[in-house]
Amino acid sequence: MSTASHALHDEIAATLARWEADEARVRATLAAPGINRPADVAHLSGLEMFAAIGRGELPSVPIGASLDFYPVEYELGRFVFQGRPSARFMNPLGTIHGGWIATLLDSCVACAIHTTLPAGRSYTTAELKVSYVRALTPDTPLVRAEGKIINSGRQVGFAEGRLYGPDGRLYAHATTTCVVLQPR
């Protein structure tokens, strides 16, 4: 192996180790999956709600537990989920099902919009467009879905997302339009 190949391999291994540590840190603080009643979260902004979930004060999200993905980073206008593309999520052709990929991308882009919402506001996905760049297999141990805001207003939010591996390879990308809902 050449010096450049060794350096690249070491860089990928370091990224994977960092991602594993991030996942362990998150899993240690998340509460069991459950559903929040609207009254329990109506007083929280999007960022405050995610912080409470991250501290284990609110239940973790059931779909994340079911599909083996977890929030690992978030800030205003940005949200990152990390997932394990295991054999449980394969299609009959031996690759990871596009629905699993779409779910991670839908989650990261919608949550990026949610980080911008004030207390009492919620949202729903009105449109999701996913473009699959290359096949994803369980040979890739972890992936990250990173969503970033394009624009978030009082009635509509737009975001884009990318699904990539620890080597930086892009597997899919998405855009979303979310409708911002008014308090009831």
PDB file of C-alpha atoms in Angstrom:
ATOM      1  CA  MET A   1       0.000   0.000   0.000  1.00  0.00           C
ATOM      2  CA  SER A   2       1.362   3.457  -0.901  1.00  0.00           C
ATOM      3  CA  THR A   3       1.936   6.201   1.623  1.00  0.00           C
ATOM      4  CA  ALA A   4      -1.068   8.106   0.247  1.00  0.00           C
ATOM      5  CA  SER A   5      -3.256   4.983   0.544  1.00  0.00           C
ATOM      6  CA  HIS A   6      -2.125   4.468   4.150  1.00  0.00           C
ATOM      7  CA  ALA A   7      -2.893   8.092   4.970  1.00  0.00           C
ATOM      8  CA  LEU A   8      -6.374   7.835   3.431  1.00  0.00           C
ATOM      9  CA  HIS A   9      -7.059   4.554   5.241  1.00  0.00           C
ATOM     10  CA  ASP A  10      -5.928   6.124   8.535  1.00  0.00           C
ATOM     11  CA  GLU A  11      -8.141   9.165   7.937  1.00  0.00           C
ATOM     12  CA  ILE A  12     -11.200   6.988   7.254  1.00  0.00           C
ATOM     13  CA  ALA A  13     -10.443   4.854  10.323  1.00  0.00           C
ATOM     14  CA  ALA A  14     -10.162   7.999  12.474  1.00  0.00           C
ATOM     15  CA  THR A  15     -13.477   9.331  11.155  1.00  0.00           C
ATOM     16  CA  LEU A  16     -15.177   5.995  11.793  1.00  0.00           C
ATOM     17  CA  ALA A  17     -13.774   5.886  15.351  1.00  0.00           C
ATOM     18  CA  ARG A  18     -15.035   9.426  15.984  1.00  0.00           C
ATOM     19  CA  TRP A  19     -18.478   8.507  14.616  1.00  0.00           C
ATOM     20  CA  GLU A  20     -18.594   5.392  16.831  1.00  0.00           C
ATOM     21  CA  ALA A  21     -17.734   7.544  19.866  1.00  0.00           C
ATOM     22  CA  ASP A  22     -20.439  10.067  18.922  1.00  0.00           C
ATOM     23  CA  GLU A  23     -23.013   7.277  18.720  1.00  0.00           C
ATOM     24  CA  ALA A  24     -21.970   5.838  22.099  1.00  0.00           C
ATOM     25  CA  ARG A  25     -22.244   9.294  23.689  1.00  0.00           C
ATOM     26  CA  VAL A  26     -25.733   9.816  22.241  1.00  0.00           C
ATOM     27  CA  ARG A  27     -27.026   6.344  23.121  1.00  0.00           C
ATOM     28  CA  ALA A  28     -25.871   6.810  26.733  1.00  0.00           C
ATOM     29  CA  THR A  29     -28.140   9.826  27.240  1.00  0.00           C
ATOM     30  CA  LEU A  30     -31.259   9.026  25.190  1.00  0.00           C
ATOM     31  CA  ALA A  31     -34.387   7.930  27.009  1.00  0.00           C
ATOM     32  CA  ALA A  32     -36.477   4.993  25.840  1.00  0.00           C
ATOM     33  CA  PRO A  33     -38.498   5.629  22.682  1.00  0.00           C
ATOM     34  CA  GLY A  34     -41.908   7.129  23.166  1.00  0.00           C
ATOM     35  CA  ILE A  35     -44.398   9.729  22.048  1.00  0.00           C
ATOM     36  CA  ASN A  36     -44.575  13.263  23.388  1.00  0.00           C
ATOM     37  CA  ARG A  37     -47.994  14.741  24.033  1.00  0.00           C
ATOM     38  CA  PRO A  38     -48.354  18.141  22.328  1.00  0.00           C
ATOM     39  CA  ALA A  39     -48.850  19.778  25.735  1.00  0.00           C
ATOM     40  CA  ASP A  40     -45.454  18.431  26.876  1.00  0.00           C
ATOM     41  CA  VAL A  41     -43.540  20.198  24.088  1.00  0.00           C
ATOM     42  CA  ALA A  42     -45.715  23.196  23.099  1.00  0.00           C
ATOM     43  CA  HIS A  43     -43.650  25.555  25.268  1.00  0.00           C
ATOM     44  CA  LEU A  44     -40.346  24.457  23.654  1.00  0.00           C
ATOM     45  CA  SER A  45     -38.708  25.849  20.540  1.00  0.00           C
ATOM     46  CA  GLY A  46     -37.384  23.278  18.070  1.00  0.00           C
ATOM     47  CA  LEU A  47     -33.845  23.591  19.455  1.00  0.00           C
ATOM     48  CA  GLU A  48     -35.084  23.331  23.047  1.00  0.00           C
ATOM     49  CA  MET A  49     -37.062  20.182  22.229  1.00  0.00           C
ATOM     50  CA  PHE A  50     -34.064  18.495  20.606  1.00  0.00           C
ATOM     51  CA  ALA A  51     -31.880  19.448  23.577  1.00  0.00           C
ATOM     52  CA  ALA A  52     -34.426  17.887  25.970  1.00  0.00           C
ATOM     53  CA  ILE A  53     -34.499  14.695  23.883  1.00  0.00           C
ATOM     54  CA  GLY A  54     -30.685  14.655  23.843  1.00  0.00           C
ATOM     55  CA  ARG A  55     -30.542  14.962  27.639  1.00  0.00           C
ATOM     56  CA  GLY A  56     -33.045  12.128  28.053  1.00  0.00           C
ATOM     57  CA  GLU A  57     -35.720  14.432  29.527  1.00  0.00           C
ATOM     58  CA  LEU A  58     -38.131  13.580  26.701  1.00  0.00           C
ATOM     59  CA  PRO A  59     -38.552  10.192  25.016  1.00  0.00           C
ATOM     60  CA  SER A  60     -36.330   9.381  22.067  1.00  0.00           C
ATOM     61  CA  VAL A  61     -37.994   9.013  18.688  1.00  0.00           C
ATOM     62  CA  PRO A  62     -39.471   5.549  17.983  1.00  0.00           C
ATOM     63  CA  ILE A  63     -38.583   5.497  14.266  1.00  0.00           C
ATOM     64  CA  GLY A  64     -34.915   6.111  15.059  1.00  0.00           C
ATOM     65  CA  ALA A  65     -34.824   3.149  17.433  1.00  0.00           C
ATOM     66  CA  SER A  66     -36.676   0.942  14.938  1.00  0.00           C
ATOM     67  CA  LEU A  67     -34.428   1.843  11.999  1.00  0.00           C
ATOM     68  CA  ASP A  68     -31.156   2.148  13.963  1.00  0.00           C
ATOM     69  CA  PHE A  69     -30.400   5.841  13.495  1.00  0.00           C
ATOM     70  CA  TYR A  70     -29.730   8.542  16.066  1.00  0.00           C
ATOM     71  CA  PRO A  71     -29.298  12.312  16.217  1.00  0.00           C
ATOM     72  CA  VAL A  72     -25.609  13.110  16.611  1.00  0.00           C
ATOM     73  CA  GLU A  73     -25.366  16.855  15.912  1.00  0.00           C
ATOM     74  CA  TYR A  74     -27.743  19.770  15.608  1.00  0.00           C
ATOM     75  CA  GLU A  75     -27.703  23.523  15.671  1.00  0.00           C
ATOM     76  CA  LEU A  76     -29.900  26.267  14.269  1.00  0.00           C
ATOM     77  CA  GLY A  77     -30.648  25.312  10.659  1.00  0.00           C
ATOM     78  CA  ARG A  78     -28.647  22.059  10.651  1.00  0.00           C
ATOM     79  CA  PHE A  79     -29.337  18.501  11.814  1.00  0.00           C
ATOM     80  CA  VAL A  80     -27.289  15.289  11.502  1.00  0.00           C
ATOM     81  CA  PHE A  81     -28.489  11.730  12.006  1.00  0.00           C
ATOM     82  CA  GLN A  82     -26.185   8.722  11.986  1.00  0.00           C
ATOM     83  CA  GLY A  83     -27.362   5.280  10.963  1.00  0.00           C
ATOM     84  CA  ARG A  84     -26.163   1.720  10.577  1.00  0.00           C
ATOM     85  CA  PRO A  85     -27.033   0.269   7.152  1.00  0.00           C
ATOM     86  CA  SER A  86     -27.319  -3.330   8.336  1.00  0.00           C
ATOM     87  CA  ALA A  87     -28.630  -6.415   6.550  1.00  0.00           C
ATOM     88  CA  ARG A  88     -31.995  -5.846   8.304  1.00  0.00           C
ATOM     89  CA  PHE A  89     -32.618  -3.019   5.833  1.00  0.00           C
ATOM     90  CA  MET A  90     -31.611  -4.777   2.610  1.00  0.00           C
ATOM     91  CA  ASN A  91     -33.795  -5.177  -0.428  1.00  0.00           C
ATOM     92  CA  PRO A  92     -33.894  -8.453  -2.452  1.00  0.00           C
ATOM     93  CA  LEU A  93     -31.010  -7.180  -4.625  1.00  0.00           C
ATOM     94  CA  GLY A  94     -28.584  -7.089  -1.710  1.00  0.00           C
ATOM     95  CA  THR A  95     -28.383  -3.336  -1.205  1.00  0.00           C
ATOM     96  CA  ILE A  96     -29.909  -1.104   1.449  1.00  0.00           C
ATOM     97  CA  HIS A  97     -33.537  -0.333   0.662  1.00  0.00           C
ATOM     98  CA  GLY A  98     -34.175   3.136  -0.717  1.00  0.00           C
ATOM     99  CA  GLY A  99     -36.906   3.651   1.863  1.00  0.00           C
ATOM    100  CA  TRP A 100     -34.371   3.430   4.696  1.00  0.00           C
ATOM    101  CA  ILE A 101     -32.192   6.012   2.938  1.00  0.00           C
ATOM    102  CA  ALA A 102     -35.208   8.253   2.262  1.00  0.00           C
ATOM    103  CA  THR A 103     -36.265   8.047   5.910  1.00  0.00           C
ATOM    104  CA  LEU A 104     -32.859   9.232   7.125  1.00  0.00           C
ATOM    105  CA  LEU A 105     -32.847  12.061   4.606  1.00  0.00           C
ATOM    106  CA  ASP A 106     -36.448  13.061   5.400  1.00  0.00           C
ATOM    107  CA  SER A 107     -35.546  13.117   9.081  1.00  0.00           C
ATOM    108  CA  CYS A 108     -32.432  15.268   8.745  1.00  0.00           C
ATOM    109  CA  VAL A 109     -33.956  17.857   6.395  1.00  0.00           C
ATOM    110  CA  ALA A 110     -37.225  18.159   8.326  1.00  0.00           C
ATOM    111  CA  CYS A 111     -35.409  18.401  11.668  1.00  0.00           C
ATOM    112  CA  ALA A 112     -33.128  21.104  10.215  1.00  0.00           C
ATOM    113  CA  ILE A 113     -36.293  23.111   9.569  1.00  0.00           C
ATOM    114  CA  HIS A 114     -37.656  22.218  13.025  1.00  0.00           C
ATOM    115  CA  THR A 115     -34.560  23.744  14.671  1.00  0.00           C
ATOM    116  CA  THR A 116     -35.691  27.143  13.357  1.00  0.00           C
ATOM    117  CA  LEU A 117     -39.236  26.975  14.720  1.00  0.00           C
ATOM    118  CA  PRO A 118     -40.359  28.927  17.773  1.00  0.00           C
ATOM    119  CA  ALA A 119     -42.299  27.374  20.635  1.00  0.00           C
ATOM    120  CA  GLY A 120     -45.757  26.173  19.683  1.00  0.00           C
ATOM    121  CA  ARG A 121     -44.974  25.660  16.001  1.00  0.00           C
ATOM    122  CA  SER A 122     -44.680  22.320  14.248  1.00  0.00           C
ATOM    123  CA  TYR A 123     -44.364  21.191  10.651  1.00  0.00           C
ATOM    124  CA  THR A 124     -45.153  18.455   8.196  1.00  0.00           C
ATOM    125  CA  THR A 125     -43.319  17.349   5.085  1.00  0.00           C
ATOM    126  CA  ALA A 126     -45.164  18.476   1.965  1.00  0.00           C
ATOM    127  CA  GLU A 127     -42.579  17.248  -0.541  1.00  0.00           C
ATOM    128  CA  LEU A 128     -39.419  15.151  -0.442  1.00  0.00           C
ATOM    129  CA  LYS A 129     -37.205  14.530  -3.451  1.00  0.00           C
ATOM    130  CA  VAL A 130     -34.452  11.946  -3.093  1.00  0.00           C
ATOM    131  CA  SER A 131     -31.717  11.282  -5.641  1.00  0.00           C
ATOM    132  CA  TYR A 132     -29.767   8.060  -5.195  1.00  0.00           C
ATOM    133  CA  VAL A 133     -26.142   8.446  -6.278  1.00  0.00           C
ATOM    134  CA  ARG A 134     -24.775   4.951  -5.604  1.00  0.00           C
ATOM    135  CA  ALA A 135     -25.797   1.706  -3.964  1.00  0.00           C
ATOM    136  CA  LEU A 136     -25.380   1.459  -0.204  1.00  0.00           C
ATOM    137  CA  THR A 137     -24.556  -1.921   1.328  1.00  0.00           C
ATOM    138  CA  PRO A 138     -23.938  -3.179   4.866  1.00  0.00           C
ATOM    139  CA  ASP A 139     -20.205  -3.058   4.000  1.00  0.00           C
ATOM    140  CA  THR A 140     -20.437   0.627   4.902  1.00  0.00           C
ATOM    141  CA  PRO A 141     -20.586   0.445   8.711  1.00  0.00           C
ATOM    142  CA  LEU A 142     -22.089   3.896   9.350  1.00  0.00           C
ATOM    143  CA  VAL A 143     -23.587   6.741   7.352  1.00  0.00           C
ATOM    144  CA  ARG A 144     -24.539  10.270   8.213  1.00  0.00           C
ATOM    145  CA  ALA A 145     -27.538  12.181   6.912  1.00  0.00           C
ATOM    146  CA  GLU A 146     -26.911  15.914   7.206  1.00  0.00           C
ATOM    147  CA  GLY A 147     -29.712  18.397   6.617  1.00  0.00           C
ATOM    148  CA  LYS A 148     -29.239  22.137   6.150  1.00  0.00           C
ATOM    149  CA  ILE A 149     -31.775  24.896   5.855  1.00  0.00           C
ATOM    150  CA  ILE A 150     -32.179  26.662   2.539  1.00  0.00           C
ATOM    151  CA  ASN A 151     -34.886  28.996   3.856  1.00  0.00           C
ATOM    152  CA  SER A 152     -37.350  28.796   6.702  1.00  0.00           C
ATOM    153  CA  GLY A 153     -40.252  31.198   6.946  1.00  0.00           C
ATOM    154  CA  ARG A 154     -43.491  31.532   8.879  1.00  0.00           C
ATOM    155  CA  GLN A 155     -45.436  29.204   6.567  1.00  0.00           C
ATOM    156  CA  VAL A 156     -42.929  27.131   4.565  1.00  0.00           C
ATOM    157  CA  GLY A 157     -39.433  25.775   5.077  1.00  0.00           C
ATOM    158  CA  PHE A 158     -36.960  24.430   2.521  1.00  0.00           C
ATOM    159  CA  ALA A 159     -33.912  22.278   3.246  1.00  0.00           C
ATOM    160  CA  GLU A 160     -31.402  20.031   1.530  1.00  0.00           C
ATOM    161  CA  GLY A 161     -29.626  16.943   2.788  1.00  0.00           C
ATOM    162  CA  ARG A 162     -26.794  14.567   1.975  1.00  0.00           C
ATOM    163  CA  LEU A 163     -26.203  10.945   2.988  1.00  0.00           C
ATOM    164  CA  TYR A 164     -22.495  10.063   3.110  1.00  0.00           C
ATOM    165  CA  GLY A 165     -20.097   7.512   4.558  1.00  0.00           C
ATOM    166  CA  PRO A 166     -17.007   7.940   6.747  1.00  0.00           C
ATOM    167  CA  ASP A 167     -14.900   8.049   3.587  1.00  0.00           C
ATOM    168  CA  GLY A 168     -16.892  11.060   2.371  1.00  0.00           C
ATOM    169  CA  ARG A 169     -18.636   9.134  -0.433  1.00  0.00           C
ATOM    170  CA  LEU A 170     -22.055  10.515  -1.277  1.00  0.00           C
ATOM    171  CA  TYR A 171     -24.816   7.882  -1.457  1.00  0.00           C
ATOM    172  CA  ALA A 172     -27.893  10.088  -1.861  1.00  0.00           C
ATOM    173  CA  HIS A 173     -29.121  13.641  -1.530  1.00  0.00           C
ATOM    174  CA  ALA A 174     -32.529  15.209  -0.998  1.00  0.00           C
ATOM    175  CA  THR A 175     -34.526  18.389  -0.894  1.00  0.00           C
ATOM    176  CA  THR A 176     -37.699  19.036   1.059  1.00  0.00           C
ATOM    177  CA  THR A 177     -40.520  21.474   1.391  1.00  0.00           C
ATOM    178  CA  CYS A 178     -42.200  21.526   4.793  1.00  0.00           C
ATOM    179  CA  VAL A 179     -45.372  23.348   5.751  1.00  0.00           C
ATOM    180  CA  VAL A 180     -45.077  25.172   9.060  1.00  0.00           C
ATOM    181  CA  LEU A 181     -48.183  24.558  11.164  1.00  0.00           C
ATOM    182  CA  GLN A 182     -49.756  27.170  13.406  1.00  0.00           C
ATOM    183  CA  PRO A 183     -50.531  26.406  17.067  1.00  0.00           C
ATOM    184  CA  ARG A 184     -53.947  24.876  17.669  1.00  0.00           C
TER     185      ARG A 184
END
